[in-house]
XYZ file of C-alpha atoms in Angstrom:
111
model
C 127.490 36.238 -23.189
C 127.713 40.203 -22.396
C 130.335 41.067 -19.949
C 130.846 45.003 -18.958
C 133.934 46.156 -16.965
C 133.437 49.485 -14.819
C 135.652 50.546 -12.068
C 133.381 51.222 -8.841
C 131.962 54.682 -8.080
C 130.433 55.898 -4.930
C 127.065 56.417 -5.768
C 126.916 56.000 -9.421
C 124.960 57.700 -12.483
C 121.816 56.120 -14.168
C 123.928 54.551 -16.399
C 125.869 52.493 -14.342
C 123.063 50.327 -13.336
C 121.321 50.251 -16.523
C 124.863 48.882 -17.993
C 124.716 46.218 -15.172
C 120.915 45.243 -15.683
C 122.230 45.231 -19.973
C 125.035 42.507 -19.690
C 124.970 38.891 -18.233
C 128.172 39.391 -15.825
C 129.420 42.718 -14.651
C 132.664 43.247 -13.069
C 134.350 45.728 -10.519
C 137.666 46.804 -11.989
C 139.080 47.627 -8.806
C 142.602 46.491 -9.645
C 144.538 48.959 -11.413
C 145.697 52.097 -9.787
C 143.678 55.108 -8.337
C 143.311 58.055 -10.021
C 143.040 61.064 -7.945
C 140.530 63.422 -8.647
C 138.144 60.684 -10.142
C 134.776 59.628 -9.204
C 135.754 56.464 -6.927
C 135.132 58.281 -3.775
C 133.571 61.863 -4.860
C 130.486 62.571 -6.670
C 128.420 65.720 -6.430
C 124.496 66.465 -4.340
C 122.766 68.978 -4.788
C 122.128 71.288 -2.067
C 119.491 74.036 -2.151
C 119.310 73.283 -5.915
C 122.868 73.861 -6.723
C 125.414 70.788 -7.295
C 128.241 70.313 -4.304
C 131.011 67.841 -4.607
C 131.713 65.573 -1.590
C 134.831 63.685 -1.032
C 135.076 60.308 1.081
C 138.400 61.021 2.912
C 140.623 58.271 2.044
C 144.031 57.430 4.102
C 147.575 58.115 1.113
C 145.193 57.845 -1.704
C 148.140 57.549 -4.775
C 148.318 56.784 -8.252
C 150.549 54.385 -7.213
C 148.255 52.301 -5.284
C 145.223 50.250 -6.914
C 141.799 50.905 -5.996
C 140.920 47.746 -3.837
C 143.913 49.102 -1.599
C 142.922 52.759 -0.785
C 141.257 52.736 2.380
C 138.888 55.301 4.129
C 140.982 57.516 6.332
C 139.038 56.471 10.123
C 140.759 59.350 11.663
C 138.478 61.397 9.876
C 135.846 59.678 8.971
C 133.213 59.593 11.692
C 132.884 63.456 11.919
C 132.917 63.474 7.971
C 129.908 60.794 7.669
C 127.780 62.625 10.605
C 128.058 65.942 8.467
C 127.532 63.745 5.328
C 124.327 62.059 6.658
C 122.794 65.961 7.769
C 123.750 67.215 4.608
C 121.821 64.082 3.054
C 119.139 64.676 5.073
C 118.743 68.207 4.827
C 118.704 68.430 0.858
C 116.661 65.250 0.389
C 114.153 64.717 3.218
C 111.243 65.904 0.569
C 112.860 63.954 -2.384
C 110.619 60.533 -3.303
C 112.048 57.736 -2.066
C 113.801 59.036 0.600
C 113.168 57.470 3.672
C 114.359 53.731 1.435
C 117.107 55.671 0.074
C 118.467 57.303 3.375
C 118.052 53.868 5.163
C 120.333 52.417 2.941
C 123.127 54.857 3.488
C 122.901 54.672 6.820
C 123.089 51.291 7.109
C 126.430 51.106 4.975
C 129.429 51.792 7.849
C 131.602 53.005 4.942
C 129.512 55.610 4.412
């Protein structure tokens, strides 16, 4: 049996998933403590052909806390996700796949 480990990402690379479609169990390591400045709640787009990082505001993210007990910070959060989703839209409308993509997002409150 192939087992992988991987701590969750917000939108992960190619790799992540082929890693996951490689192994016969896969499994969020979500347990051990956040690491600020990582790639659990930021990744980069690109916008206008150049890459931009976004953040996911998160409420006292610490190193002292574990992943699975960071939480999004909901004072924030709506008026982060609106810009999000027009910055989404903006750069990607003309991307294939889109419209499936975009739905998919939406539909995901967390984001």
């Amino acid at each position: 049996m192939k087992i992988a480990v991987m701590q969750p990402y917000i939108f992960p690379y190619i790799g992540y998933f082929q890693l996951i479609k490689a192994v016969d169990k896969f499994i969020f390591y979500d347990d051990v403590n956040y690491i600020k400045g990582g790639w659990i709640n930021r990744n980069n787009i690109l916008i206008n052909k150049n890459k931009s990082l976004f953040t996911i505001p998160l409420d006292k993210a610490s190193p002292f806390i574990t992943i699975n007990e960071t939480n999004i910070n909901l004072k924030i959060f709506r008026e982060w996700r609106l810009k999000f989703l027009k910055t989404m839209e903006q750069s990607y409308k003309k991307a294939p796949y889109y419209s499936q993509t975009y739905s998919i997002i939406v539909k995901n409150k967390n984001l």
